[in-house]
Short mmCIF file of C-alpha atoms (C1' of nucleotides) in Angstrom, two decimals:
data_model
loop_
_atom_site.label_atom_id
_atom_site.label_comp_id
_atom_site.label_asym_id
_atom_site.label_seq_id
_atom_site.Cartn_x
_atom_site.Cartn_y
_atom_site.Cartn_z
CA UNK A 244 -0.04 -0.02 0.05
CA UNK A 245 0.83 3.30 -0.81
CA UNK A 246 2.45 5.50 2.21
CA UNK A 247 1.15 8.81 3.49
CA UNK A 248 1.26 11.45 0.84
CA UNK A 249 -0.95 14.11 2.51
CA UNK A 250 0.39 14.97 6.12
CA UNK A 251 -0.90 18.62 6.54
CA UNK A 252 1.20 20.85 8.66
CA UNK A 253 3.70 18.99 9.94
CA UNK A 254 3.71 19.36 13.53
CA UNK A 255 7.14 20.30 15.23
CA UNK A 256 9.35 17.71 16.88
CA UNK A 257 7.42 17.40 19.85
CA UNK A 258 7.97 19.68 22.93
CA UNK A 259 11.70 19.43 23.17
CA UNK A 260 11.68 23.22 22.85
CA UNK A 261 14.02 23.79 26.21
CA UNK A 262 15.74 27.01 26.75
CA UNK A 263 13.21 29.25 25.81
CA UNK A 264 13.35 30.91 29.09
CA UNK A 265 10.55 33.05 28.53
CA UNK A 266 10.39 36.14 30.66
CA UNK A 267 7.66 34.67 32.53
CA UNK A 268 6.43 36.19 35.93
CA UNK A 269 7.52 33.04 38.00
CA UNK A 270 4.36 32.58 40.18
CA UNK A 271 5.24 31.68 43.69
CA UNK A 272 4.19 27.96 43.55
CA UNK A 273 4.88 27.10 40.12
CA UNK A 274 8.76 27.51 38.83
CA UNK A 275 7.23 25.57 35.85
CA UNK A 276 7.04 28.45 33.33
CA UNK A 277 9.74 27.03 30.88
CA UNK A 278 7.91 24.68 28.51
CA UNK A 279 4.51 26.61 29.47
CA UNK A 280 5.58 29.40 27.24
CA UNK A 281 2.74 28.13 24.64
CA UNK A 282 0.10 27.57 27.15
CA UNK A 283 -0.52 29.38 30.30
CA UNK A 284 -0.22 26.96 33.25
CA UNK A 285 0.36 23.34 32.33
CA UNK A 286 1.11 20.87 35.04
CA UNK A 287 1.82 17.32 34.31
CA UNK A 288 -1.64 16.17 34.87
CA UNK A 289 -2.71 18.91 32.24
CA UNK A 290 -0.16 18.34 29.88
CA UNK A 291 -0.75 14.68 30.00
CA UNK A 292 -4.48 15.37 29.32
CA UNK A 293 -3.57 17.38 26.38
CA UNK A 294 -1.54 14.83 25.16
CA UNK A 295 -3.92 12.25 25.40
CA UNK A 296 -6.61 14.36 23.69
CA UNK A 297 -4.11 15.01 20.77
CA UNK A 298 -3.47 11.39 20.52
CA UNK A 299 -7.33 10.70 20.48
CA UNK A 300 -8.17 13.53 18.01
CA UNK A 301 -4.92 12.24 15.72
CA UNK A 302 -6.01 8.61 15.91
CA UNK A 303 -9.85 9.54 14.79
CA UNK A 304 -8.58 11.30 11.98
CA UNK A 305 -6.69 8.24 10.84
CA UNK A 306 -9.04 5.85 11.66
CA UNK A 307 -11.77 7.52 10.12
CA UNK A 308 -9.43 7.75 7.05
CA UNK A 309 -8.24 4.52 6.50
CA UNK A 310 -9.96 2.34 8.85
CA UNK A 311 -8.74 0.00 11.35
CA UNK A 312 -6.46 -2.45 9.74
CA UNK A 313 -4.76 -0.11 7.37
CA UNK A 314 -4.16 2.70 10.23
CA UNK A 315 -0.57 2.93 10.92
CA UNK A 316 0.16 3.85 14.87
CA UNK A 317 3.38 5.55 13.86
CA UNK A 318 1.22 7.95 11.68
CA UNK A 319 -1.01 8.73 14.71
CA UNK A 320 1.91 9.29 16.66
CA UNK A 321 3.32 11.57 14.14
CA UNK A 322 0.16 13.17 13.79
CA UNK A 323 -0.54 13.61 17.37
CA UNK A 324 3.20 15.02 17.80
CA UNK A 325 4.34 12.28 20.22
CA UNK A 326 6.48 9.29 20.01
CA UNK A 327 5.11 5.77 19.20
CA UNK A 328 5.85 4.67 22.87
CA UNK A 329 3.55 7.55 24.43
CA UNK A 330 0.37 5.98 22.65
CA UNK A 331 1.10 2.91 24.74
CA UNK A 332 0.87 5.18 28.00
CA UNK A 333 -2.61 5.64 27.05
CA UNK A 334 -3.83 3.04 25.45
CA UNK A 335 -3.12 -0.89 25.84
CA UNK A 336 -2.78 -1.67 22.26
CA UNK A 337 -4.32 -0.52 18.98
CA UNK A 338 -7.52 -2.30 19.40
CA UNK A 339 -8.50 -0.80 22.68
CA UNK A 340 -7.49 2.27 21.12
CA UNK A 341 -9.83 1.85 18.25
CA UNK A 342 -12.77 0.88 20.70
CA UNK A 343 -12.27 3.28 23.25
CA UNK A 344 -12.35 6.04 20.78
CA UNK A 345 -15.45 4.76 19.10
CA UNK A 346 -16.77 4.87 22.78
CA UNK A 347 -15.72 8.32 23.12
CA UNK A 348 -17.07 9.64 19.94
CA UNK A 349 -20.43 8.00 20.51
CA UNK A 350 -21.11 9.90 23.79
CA UNK A 351 -21.90 12.93 22.40
CA UNK A 352 -24.42 11.00 20.33
CA UNK A 353 -26.05 9.87 23.38
CA UNK A 354 -26.15 12.93 25.28
CA UNK A 355 -27.90 14.56 22.28
CA UNK A 356 -30.54 11.67 22.30
CA UNK A 357 -30.95 11.53 25.68
CA UNK A 358 -31.97 15.25 25.83
CA UNK A 359 -35.84 15.31 26.64
CA UNK A 360 -37.39 15.85 23.40
CA UNK A 361 -39.37 18.98 24.53
CA UNK A 362 -42.82 18.10 23.04
CA UNK A 363 -44.56 21.20 23.70
CA UNK A 364 -45.97 21.44 20.33
CA UNK A 365 -46.91 18.99 17.51
CA UNK A 366 -44.72 16.11 17.75
CA UNK A 367 -43.79 16.65 14.06
CA UNK A 368 -41.95 19.93 15.49
CA UNK A 369 -40.27 17.85 18.09
CA UNK A 370 -39.21 15.53 15.26
CA UNK A 371 -38.31 18.13 12.96
CA UNK A 372 -35.81 19.75 15.80
CA UNK A 373 -34.39 16.44 16.43
CA UNK A 374 -33.63 15.92 12.70
CA UNK A 375 -31.89 19.42 12.45
CA UNK A 376 -29.97 18.71 15.12
CA UNK A 377 -28.72 15.32 13.81
CA UNK A 378 -28.27 16.83 10.31
CA UNK A 379 -26.47 19.79 11.34
CA UNK A 380 -24.24 18.25 14.03
CA UNK A 381 -23.80 14.82 12.70
CA UNK A 382 -24.35 14.21 8.99
CA UNK A 383 -22.67 17.25 7.92
CA UNK A 384 -19.66 16.76 10.50
CA UNK A 385 -16.85 14.42 11.56
CA UNK A 386 -19.53 12.57 13.44
CA UNK A 387 -21.10 11.04 10.42
CA UNK A 388 -17.86 9.61 9.56
CA UNK A 389 -17.98 7.89 12.78
CA UNK A 390 -21.47 6.06 12.18
CA UNK A 391 -19.65 4.85 8.70
CA UNK A 392 -16.89 3.46 10.42
CA UNK A 393 -19.03 1.69 12.68
CA UNK A 394 -20.73 0.55 10.01
CA UNK A 395 -17.51 -0.27 8.40
CA UNK A 396 -15.77 -1.88 11.22
CA UNK A 397 -18.73 -3.43 13.16
CA UNK A 398 -18.79 -6.99 11.45
CA UNK A 399 -15.20 -7.23 12.82
CA UNK A 400 -15.83 -5.53 16.48
CA UNK A 401 -18.98 -7.16 17.87
CA UNK A 402 -17.83 -5.44 20.85
CA UNK A 403 -18.56 -1.93 19.27
CA UNK A 404 -21.65 -3.29 17.52
CA UNK A 405 -22.97 -4.29 20.48
CA UNK A 406 -22.31 -1.20 22.45
CA UNK A 407 -23.82 0.91 19.81
CA UNK A 408 -27.00 -0.84 19.68
CA UNK A 409 -27.33 -0.84 23.09
CA UNK A 410 -26.26 2.76 23.80
CA UNK A 411 -27.55 4.38 20.75
CA UNK A 412 -29.79 2.37 18.84
CA UNK A 413 -32.19 0.66 20.90
CA UNK A 414 -32.47 3.75 23.09
CA UNK A 415 -33.48 5.69 19.91
CA UNK A 416 -35.32 3.18 18.82
CA UNK A 417 -37.44 3.05 22.01
CA UNK A 418 -37.55 7.12 22.06
CA UNK A 419 -38.71 7.34 18.52
CA UNK A 420 -41.47 4.39 19.16
CA UNK A 421 -42.71 6.73 21.90
CA UNK A 422 -42.99 9.53 19.93
CA UNK A 423 -44.62 7.95 17.17
CA UNK A 424 -47.24 6.53 19.56
CA UNK A 425 -47.70 9.88 20.91
CA UNK A 426 -48.44 11.17 17.48
CA UNK A 427 -50.59 8.48 16.92
CA UNK A 428 -52.76 9.23 19.82
CA UNK A 429 -52.74 12.76 18.68
CA UNK A 430 -54.00 12.07 15.15
CA UNK A 431 -50.71 13.50 13.59
CA UNK A 432 -49.80 10.48 12.13
CA UNK A 433 -52.49 7.62 10.42
CA UNK A 434 -50.12 4.67 10.01
CA UNK A 435 -50.63 2.79 12.80
CA UNK A 436 -47.94 0.32 11.86
CA UNK A 437 -44.98 2.84 11.94
CA UNK A 438 -44.54 2.42 15.54
CA UNK A 439 -43.28 -1.20 14.91
CA UNK A 440 -40.72 0.18 12.65
CA UNK A 441 -39.08 3.44 13.81
CA UNK A 442 -36.08 2.50 11.64
CA UNK A 443 -38.45 4.42 9.12
CA UNK A 444 -38.03 7.72 10.72
CA UNK A 445 -34.41 7.95 10.69
CA UNK A 446 -33.63 5.82 7.73
CA UNK A 447 -33.20 9.12 5.35
CA UNK A 448 -30.58 10.67 7.96
CA UNK A 449 -28.60 7.24 7.87
CA UNK A 450 -28.78 7.27 4.23
CA UNK A 451 -27.64 11.25 4.31
CA UNK A 452 -24.66 10.49 6.39
CA UNK A 453 -23.41 7.53 4.04
CA UNK A 454 -24.18 9.78 1.01
CA UNK A 455 -22.01 12.64 2.44
CA UNK A 456 -19.15 10.04 2.84
CA UNK A 457 -19.65 8.07 -0.55
CA UNK A 458 -21.09 10.60 -3.17
CA UNK A 459 -20.99 14.19 -2.17
CA UNK A 460 -18.47 15.08 -4.51
CA UNK A 461 -20.70 13.75 -7.75
CA UNK A 462 -24.07 14.81 -6.18
CA UNK A 463 -24.47 17.07 -3.23
CA UNK A 464 -27.35 16.27 -1.18
CA UNK A 465 -29.54 18.61 0.77
CA UNK A 466 -30.19 16.41 3.85
CA UNK A 467 -32.44 18.96 5.60
CA UNK A 468 -34.83 19.53 2.74
CA UNK A 469 -35.09 15.83 1.94
CA UNK A 470 -35.80 15.16 5.89
CA UNK A 471 -38.60 17.58 5.49
CA UNK A 472 -40.12 15.80 2.52
CA UNK A 473 -39.93 12.72 4.47
CA UNK A 474 -41.79 14.44 7.36
CA UNK A 475 -44.17 15.55 4.84
CA UNK A 476 -44.91 11.80 3.82
CA UNK A 477 -45.42 10.85 7.61
CA UNK A 478 -47.13 13.46 9.14
CA UNK A 479 -48.90 14.42 5.83
CA UNK A 480 -48.03 17.43 3.92
CA UNK A 481 -48.43 21.32 5.48
CA UNK A 482 -47.52 24.59 4.09
CA UNK A 483 -46.04 27.14 6.84
CA UNK A 484 -42.79 26.26 8.59
CA UNK B 117 4.36 -9.23 19.37
CA UNK B 118 3.68 -8.16 16.13
CA UNK B 119 0.65 -7.31 13.88
CA UNK B 120 -1.09 -10.31 15.00
CA UNK B 121 -4.45 -8.09 16.23
CA UNK B 122 -6.98 -10.12 14.09
CA UNK B 123 -9.34 -11.71 15.75
CA UNK B 124 -10.26 -14.51 13.63
CA UNK B 125 -8.84 -17.78 14.96
CA UNK B 126 -5.72 -18.59 13.16
CA UNK B 127 -6.05 -21.98 10.94
CA UNK B 128 -3.41 -24.51 12.02
CA UNK B 129 -0.59 -24.76 9.91
CA UNK B 130 -2.04 -28.39 8.59
CA UNK B 131 0.03 -30.94 7.01
CA UNK B 132 3.41 -29.32 6.35
CA UNK B 133 6.38 -29.54 4.19
CA UNK B 134 7.28 -32.62 1.88
CA UNK B 135 5.94 -32.76 -1.70
CA UNK B 136 3.34 -35.28 -1.02
CA UNK B 137 3.23 -36.91 -4.47
CA UNK B 138 1.31 -39.75 -3.15
CA UNK B 139 -1.88 -37.81 -1.37
CA UNK B 140 -2.53 -35.87 -4.75
CA UNK B 141 -2.09 -39.43 -6.68
CA UNK B 142 -4.92 -41.29 -4.98
CA UNK B 143 -7.35 -39.18 -2.91
CA UNK B 144 -9.13 -35.84 -4.13
CA UNK B 145 -7.66 -33.96 -1.52
CA UNK B 146 -5.47 -31.84 -3.76
CA UNK B 147 -7.46 -29.14 -5.52
CA UNK B 148 -5.79 -29.78 -8.74
CA UNK B 149 -6.66 -33.52 -8.60
CA UNK B 150 -10.54 -32.64 -7.33
CA UNK B 151 -10.78 -30.44 -10.53
CA UNK B 152 -9.56 -32.67 -13.19
CA UNK B 153 -11.42 -35.54 -11.31
CA UNK B 154 -14.58 -33.98 -11.25
CA UNK B 155 -14.78 -32.69 -14.47
CA UNK B 156 -12.77 -35.18 -16.53
CA UNK B 157 -13.61 -33.46 -20.13
CA UNK B 158 -12.20 -29.98 -18.85
CA UNK B 159 -9.87 -28.50 -21.26
CA UNK B 160 -7.78 -25.35 -20.36
CA UNK B 161 -9.99 -22.88 -21.14
CA UNK B 162 -12.82 -24.28 -18.58
CA UNK B 163 -10.49 -25.11 -15.92
CA UNK B 164 -8.70 -21.64 -15.97
CA UNK B 165 -12.59 -20.61 -15.66
CA UNK B 166 -13.15 -22.73 -12.94
CA UNK B 167 -10.46 -21.77 -10.94
CA UNK B 168 -10.92 -18.16 -11.65
CA UNK B 169 -14.47 -18.46 -10.33
CA UNK B 170 -13.32 -20.30 -7.12
CA UNK B 171 -10.79 -17.36 -6.41
CA UNK B 172 -13.46 -14.92 -7.06
CA UNK B 173 -15.68 -17.02 -4.56
CA UNK B 174 -13.19 -17.13 -1.90
CA UNK B 175 -11.79 -13.45 -2.25
CA UNK B 176 -15.75 -12.69 -1.97
CA UNK B 177 -15.89 -14.15 1.21
CA UNK B 178 -12.50 -12.81 2.88
CA UNK B 179 -13.14 -9.40 2.03
CA UNK B 180 -16.40 -9.38 3.05
CA UNK B 181 -15.54 -10.86 6.63
CA UNK B 182 -12.40 -8.70 6.89
CA UNK B 183 -12.30 -5.67 4.67
CA UNK B 184 -9.48 -5.12 2.16
CA UNK B 185 -6.42 -4.34 4.39
CA UNK B 186 -7.17 -7.11 6.50
CA UNK B 187 -7.68 -9.81 3.94
CA UNK B 188 -4.66 -12.05 3.66
CA UNK B 189 -4.09 -13.55 0.08
CA UNK B 190 -2.71 -16.46 1.34
CA UNK B 191 -6.41 -16.94 2.87
CA UNK B 192 -7.82 -16.61 -0.06
CA UNK B 193 -5.86 -18.89 -2.15
CA UNK B 194 -6.16 -21.68 0.60
CA UNK B 195 -9.89 -21.18 0.46
CA UNK B 196 -9.83 -21.00 -3.11
CA UNK B 197 -7.59 -24.33 -3.02
CA UNK B 198 -5.08 -23.39 -5.22
CA UNK B 199 -1.55 -21.85 -4.56
CA UNK B 200 -0.89 -18.14 -3.99
CA UNK B 201 1.06 -17.79 -7.40
CA UNK B 202 -2.18 -18.87 -9.03
CA UNK B 203 -4.11 -15.71 -7.81
CA UNK B 204 -1.43 -13.71 -9.99
CA UNK B 205 -2.09 -15.44 -12.99
CA UNK B 206 -5.55 -14.05 -12.96
CA UNK B 207 -5.35 -10.61 -11.19
CA UNK B 208 -2.47 -8.10 -11.21
CA UNK B 209 -2.19 -7.54 -7.50
CA UNK B 210 -4.64 -7.35 -4.29
CA UNK B 211 -5.98 -4.11 -5.18
CA UNK B 212 -7.06 -4.84 -8.62
CA UNK B 213 -8.48 -8.01 -7.70
CA UNK B 214 -10.49 -6.21 -4.90
CA UNK B 215 -11.77 -3.68 -7.43
CA UNK B 216 -12.31 -6.08 -10.35
CA UNK B 217 -14.38 -8.45 -7.53
CA UNK B 218 -16.78 -5.46 -6.67
CA UNK B 219 -17.18 -4.70 -10.43
CA UNK B 220 -18.19 -8.17 -11.03
CA UNK B 221 -20.49 -8.50 -8.06
CA UNK B 222 -22.20 -5.53 -8.77
CA UNK B 223 -23.21 -6.54 -12.52
CA UNK B 224 -26.31 -8.81 -11.09
CA UNK B 225 -27.35 -5.76 -9.30
CA UNK B 226 -27.20 -3.31 -12.55
CA UNK B 227 -29.01 -6.35 -14.72
CA UNK B 228 -31.64 -6.31 -12.00
CA UNK B 229 -32.24 -3.07 -11.92
CA UNK B 230 -32.00 -2.61 -15.69
CA UNK B 231 -34.98 -4.72 -16.17
CA UNK B 232 -37.84 -2.74 -17.37
CA UNK B 233 -40.10 -2.08 -14.43
CA UNK B 234 -43.09 -3.56 -16.08
CA UNK B 235 -45.53 -0.65 -15.04
CA UNK B 236 -48.95 -2.68 -15.95
CA UNK B 237 -50.57 -1.82 -12.81
CA UNK B 238 -50.63 0.76 -10.38
CA UNK B 239 -47.19 2.15 -9.74
CA UNK B 240 -46.98 1.11 -6.47
CA UNK B 241 -47.20 -2.50 -7.26
CA UNK B 242 -44.37 -2.24 -9.67
CA UNK B 243 -42.19 -0.34 -6.45
CA UNK B 244 -43.27 -3.37 -4.34
CA UNK B 245 -42.28 -5.89 -6.54
CA UNK B 246 -38.83 -4.25 -6.92
CA UNK B 247 -38.47 -3.79 -3.23
CA UNK B 248 -39.50 -7.58 -3.08
CA UNK B 249 -36.80 -8.56 -5.33
CA UNK B 250 -34.17 -6.09 -3.70
CA UNK B 251 -34.86 -7.46 -0.18
CA UNK B 252 -35.23 -11.06 -1.01
CA UNK B 253 -32.21 -11.29 -3.59
CA UNK B 254 -29.78 -8.55 -1.91
CA UNK B 255 -30.47 -7.54 1.57
CA UNK B 256 -31.32 -11.33 2.76
CA UNK B 257 -28.34 -12.57 0.75
CA UNK B 258 -24.37 -11.87 0.42
CA UNK B 259 -25.00 -9.07 -1.96
CA UNK B 260 -25.89 -7.16 0.70
CA UNK B 261 -22.61 -7.44 2.36
CA UNK B 262 -21.37 -6.06 -0.90
CA UNK B 263 -22.97 -2.76 -0.37
CA UNK B 264 -21.68 -2.72 3.19
CA UNK B 265 -18.47 -3.19 1.95
CA UNK B 266 -18.65 -0.62 -0.64
CA UNK B 267 -19.65 1.61 2.02
CA UNK B 268 -16.79 0.56 4.22
CA UNK B 269 -14.13 0.94 1.61
CA UNK B 270 -15.51 3.55 -0.57
CA UNK B 271 -13.50 6.10 0.63
CA UNK B 272 -10.28 4.54 0.32
CA UNK B 273 -11.15 3.19 -3.24
CA UNK B 274 -12.54 6.28 -4.78
CA UNK B 275 -12.50 4.27 -8.33
CA UNK B 276 -15.09 1.62 -6.62
CA UNK B 277 -17.38 4.75 -5.22
CA UNK B 278 -17.41 6.10 -8.85
CA UNK B 279 -18.11 3.08 -10.64
CA UNK B 280 -20.94 2.47 -7.93
CA UNK B 281 -22.35 5.74 -8.57
CA UNK B 282 -22.13 5.98 -11.99
CA UNK B 283 -23.51 2.42 -12.71
CA UNK B 284 -26.00 1.61 -9.69
CA UNK B 285 -26.77 4.72 -7.78
CA UNK B 286 -27.38 7.38 -10.31
CA UNK B 287 -29.02 4.87 -12.92
CA UNK B 288 -31.48 3.80 -10.30
CA UNK B 289 -32.09 7.27 -9.18
CA UNK B 290 -33.17 8.09 -12.53
CA UNK B 291 -35.35 4.96 -12.76
CA UNK B 292 -37.00 5.82 -9.54
CA UNK B 293 -37.55 9.54 -10.22
CA UNK B 294 -39.10 8.43 -13.33
CA UNK B 295 -41.32 6.03 -11.60
CA UNK B 296 -42.23 8.88 -9.08
CA UNK B 297 -43.14 11.10 -11.65
CA UNK B 298 -45.52 8.72 -13.42
CA UNK B 299 -47.08 8.13 -10.09
CA UNK B 300 -47.59 11.64 -9.62
CA UNK B 301 -49.39 12.28 -13.00
CA UNK B 302 -51.49 9.14 -12.21
CA UNK B 303 -52.54 10.77 -9.07
CA UNK B 304 -50.81 7.86 -6.82
CA UNK B 305 -48.47 10.08 -4.75
CA UNK B 306 -49.41 13.53 -3.72
CA UNK B 307 -46.19 14.78 -2.35
CA UNK B 308 -44.50 16.28 -5.89
CA UNK B 309 -41.36 17.12 -3.86
CA UNK B 310 -40.96 13.40 -3.52
CA UNK B 311 -39.05 13.53 -7.13
CA UNK B 312 -36.02 15.59 -5.94
CA UNK B 313 -35.33 12.96 -3.30
CA UNK B 314 -35.54 9.57 -4.94
CA UNK B 315 -33.28 8.44 -1.99
CA UNK B 316 -36.47 8.57 0.26
CA UNK B 317 -37.91 5.73 -1.55
CA UNK B 318 -34.83 3.09 -1.08
CA UNK B 319 -33.74 4.60 2.23
CA UNK B 320 -35.32 1.63 4.10
CA UNK B 321 -33.81 -0.86 2.05
CA UNK B 322 -30.60 0.51 2.55
CA UNK B 323 -31.06 0.47 6.42
CA UNK B 324 -32.21 -3.00 6.29
CA UNK B 325 -29.25 -3.92 4.52
CA UNK B 326 -26.97 -2.39 7.16
CA UNK B 327 -29.28 -3.85 10.02
CA UNK B 328 -28.78 -7.26 8.73
CA UNK B 329 -24.94 -7.00 8.81
CA UNK B 330 -24.83 -5.21 12.32
CA UNK B 331 -27.65 -5.75 14.39
CA UNK B 332 -29.41 -8.99 13.23
CA UNK B 333 -28.42 -10.86 16.14
CA UNK B 334 -29.54 -8.58 18.50
CA UNK B 335 -33.13 -7.43 17.09
CA UNK B 336 -34.00 -9.36 13.57
CA UNK B 337 -35.88 -7.27 11.22
CA UNK B 338 -38.64 -8.15 8.89
CA UNK B 339 -37.38 -5.83 6.16
CA UNK B 340 -40.25 -6.63 3.56
CA UNK B 341 -42.71 -5.84 6.24
CA UNK B 342 -41.11 -2.50 7.16
CA UNK B 343 -40.95 -1.77 3.46
CA UNK B 344 -44.74 -2.21 3.10
CA UNK B 345 -45.36 0.40 5.86
CA UNK B 346 -42.91 2.66 3.93
CA UNK B 347 -44.80 2.35 0.93
CA UNK B 348 -48.06 2.95 2.85
CA UNK B 349 -46.76 6.33 3.75
CA UNK B 350 -45.71 7.06 0.31
CA UNK B 351 -48.57 6.00 -1.57
CA UNK B 352 -50.96 5.96 1.24
CA UNK B 353 -52.68 3.21 3.30
CA UNK B 354 -54.31 0.62 1.36
CA UNK B 355 -55.61 -3.19 2.45
CA UNK B 356 -53.38 -5.99 1.54
CA UNK B 357 -53.60 -7.34 -1.97
"C1'" DT C 178 15.55 30.92 47.63
"C1'" DG C 179 19.05 27.96 45.33
"C1'" DA C 180 20.89 23.38 44.93
"C1'" DC C 181 20.44 18.74 44.43
"C1'" DA C 182 17.45 14.27 44.41
"C1'" DA C 183 13.77 11.95 42.73
"C1'" DT C 184 10.28 10.78 39.64
"C1'" DG C 185 8.11 9.33 35.65
"C1'" DA C 186 6.38 10.97 31.31
"C1'" DC C 187 8.26 10.53 27.24
"C1'" DT C 188 11.10 8.72 23.49
"C1'" DG C 189 12.85 5.98 19.26
"C1'" DA C 190 15.60 2.52 18.25
"C1'" DC C 191 14.61 -2.19 18.12
"C1'" DT C 192 12.62 -6.79 18.20
"C1'" DA C 193 9.82 -10.33 16.32
"C1'" DG C 194 6.87 -10.97 13.24
"C1'" DT C 195 3.43 -10.46 8.81
"C1'" DC C 196 2.52 -10.68 4.32
"C1'" DA C 197 2.09 -8.84 -0.59
"C1'" DG C 198 4.60 -10.36 -4.54
"C1'" DT C 199 8.19 -13.22 -7.15
"C1'" DC C 200 10.48 -16.93 -9.66
"C1'" DA C 201 12.79 -21.00 -10.37
"C1'" DT C 202 10.73 -25.27 -10.55
"C1'" DT C 203 7.24 -29.14 -11.30
"C1'" DA C 204 3.01 -30.80 -13.48
"C1'" DA C 205 -0.14 -30.80 -17.01
"C1'" DT C 206 -1.73 -30.59 -22.05
"C1'" DG C 207 -2.17 -30.96 -26.79
"C1'" DC D 199 8.40 -32.89 -26.54
"C1'" DA D 200 7.20 -28.00 -26.44
"C1'" DT D 201 4.42 -24.77 -24.20
"C1'" DT D 202 1.40 -23.41 -20.63
"C1'" DA D 203 -0.21 -23.64 -16.03
"C1'" DA D 204 0.45 -24.16 -11.32
"C1'" DT D 205 3.12 -24.51 -7.31
"C1'" DG D 206 4.77 -22.53 -3.04
"C1'" DA D 207 9.53 -21.19 -0.94
"C1'" DC D 208 11.37 -17.15 -0.68
"C1'" DT D 209 12.51 -12.34 -0.33
"C1'" DG D 210 11.92 -7.52 1.41
"C1'" DA D 211 9.47 -3.91 2.90
"C1'" DC D 212 6.32 -2.87 6.37
"C1'" DT D 213 4.60 -2.33 11.44
"C1'" DA D 214 2.44 -3.66 16.50
"C1'" DG D 215 4.57 -3.44 20.52
"C1'" DT D 216 8.77 -3.02 23.92
"C1'" DC D 217 11.80 -1.16 26.96
"C1'" DA D 218 16.39 0.93 28.41
"C1'" DG D 219 17.77 5.37 28.57
"C1'" DT D 220 16.65 11.01 28.88
"C1'" DC D 221 15.41 14.95 31.11
"C1'" DA D 222 11.60 18.49 32.24
"C1'" DT D 223 9.36 18.67 36.37
"C1'" DT D 224 8.37 18.26 41.40
"C1'" DG D 225 9.88 17.57 46.04
"C1'" DT D 226 13.13 18.37 49.84
"C1'" DC D 227 16.01 20.61 52.32
"C1'" DA D 228 19.55 24.27 54.27
#
DNA sequence: TGACAATGACTGACTAGTCAGTCATTAATG
DNA sequence: CATTAATGACTGACTAGTCAGTCATTGTCA
């Protein structure tokens, strides 16, 4: 396989940067203003957390771009601006790194979904707000790539597929089903069978995510407009917004 | 250690060393012997075609199960019952093998889709027949895994994503759009905007494919029933035929 | 406060494999 | 027997994971 060809903005050779001798007004407690010239105050714990964050970000980029098997930890380290050994101070091995990464990345999804749906008006409005959030913050951002990554690697990482199903899919399905049922009792939705297949509500969003990854360059997709038409199908057409 | 981070249980080395002349002579264990024995009247061209088919089938299994990067050609050869060198008599390298494989596998999709939609009754019936075919022959078979494979590897194989978009997606979209427009003029579909997003028609089918790969074990999905509800949303409810 | 010691985060050369692709040798075919 | 097909041992490039050593930071003491 070809080696890296991109690798934008080569990060400097890590935090060697000794002898900076910044004219920092030394605080009484921390005489550690040497390396901390760049950032205000960074003690050991903070720096470690920063490094970990850098590793996580770098690993995310690489895994998304190449998938699990084709990602080289040397590249992750280089992109994070650390030595390879440092990776192993934060993660047991490549596989744990990958799984932990996915888990971390999925948490925002869960939080977003766990927010109470705010049903102060028509159910359709709640669903539409939900869809706007999803499309704006997931389908059109890097989080969408994570969903694609789960689809791609799920079969080889059952632990990840299980986790995702348990934490996101089944919960989201339950929430959707409740919403559908509410809408049915209110007379907003006529198809009672829809409650059996909450997947139908979110299917266009999933397709939008995939489309953006694979075909955006061929034919850009206005995911939100598409979803609004989809809602018209479910709730019946309506004019005002 | 090294890169033995793969999950699949490594197949044991099996019978090693020594050119086993005797074995090939008596039992149909050896692949070459088997082929020759089963098809007595196989000439060179036929045998070559058979071998190629065996390689294609084996490679498909491996690529689907492991993805491109994690698939070992040694395993493909073993599964196909040929030596590794034989692979290179049929394919230039691993990458060509993968791309050619996808292309080969996608042809049936195209053929299926290219079949004239047979609009002798309501448009809904045509779409429903189409969906039945799709779900029965793709979502519930190995071809569905190929779609997942394209989703998984597409970003790293633009040639494949391009090919798939050109040969399947854009054609399918055009066909769907024509169908929608016909249904609109006939009054079967009310939402005129649907013609702008033919993706909405097939979205549940795509989701079904992904669901089968990832979550079937957690919660089996009756894809056909789901699609019928979906069609009710689009065409309006109707009692079963 | 300044000097020295202890700590442990970080490094990167190195080990122990792995695997795509090659090619000399052997088998099959016509 | 002359070709062509097939084989599988071999090579070399590549990479996950390790670990002995470095040095910035922190703690201690006068």
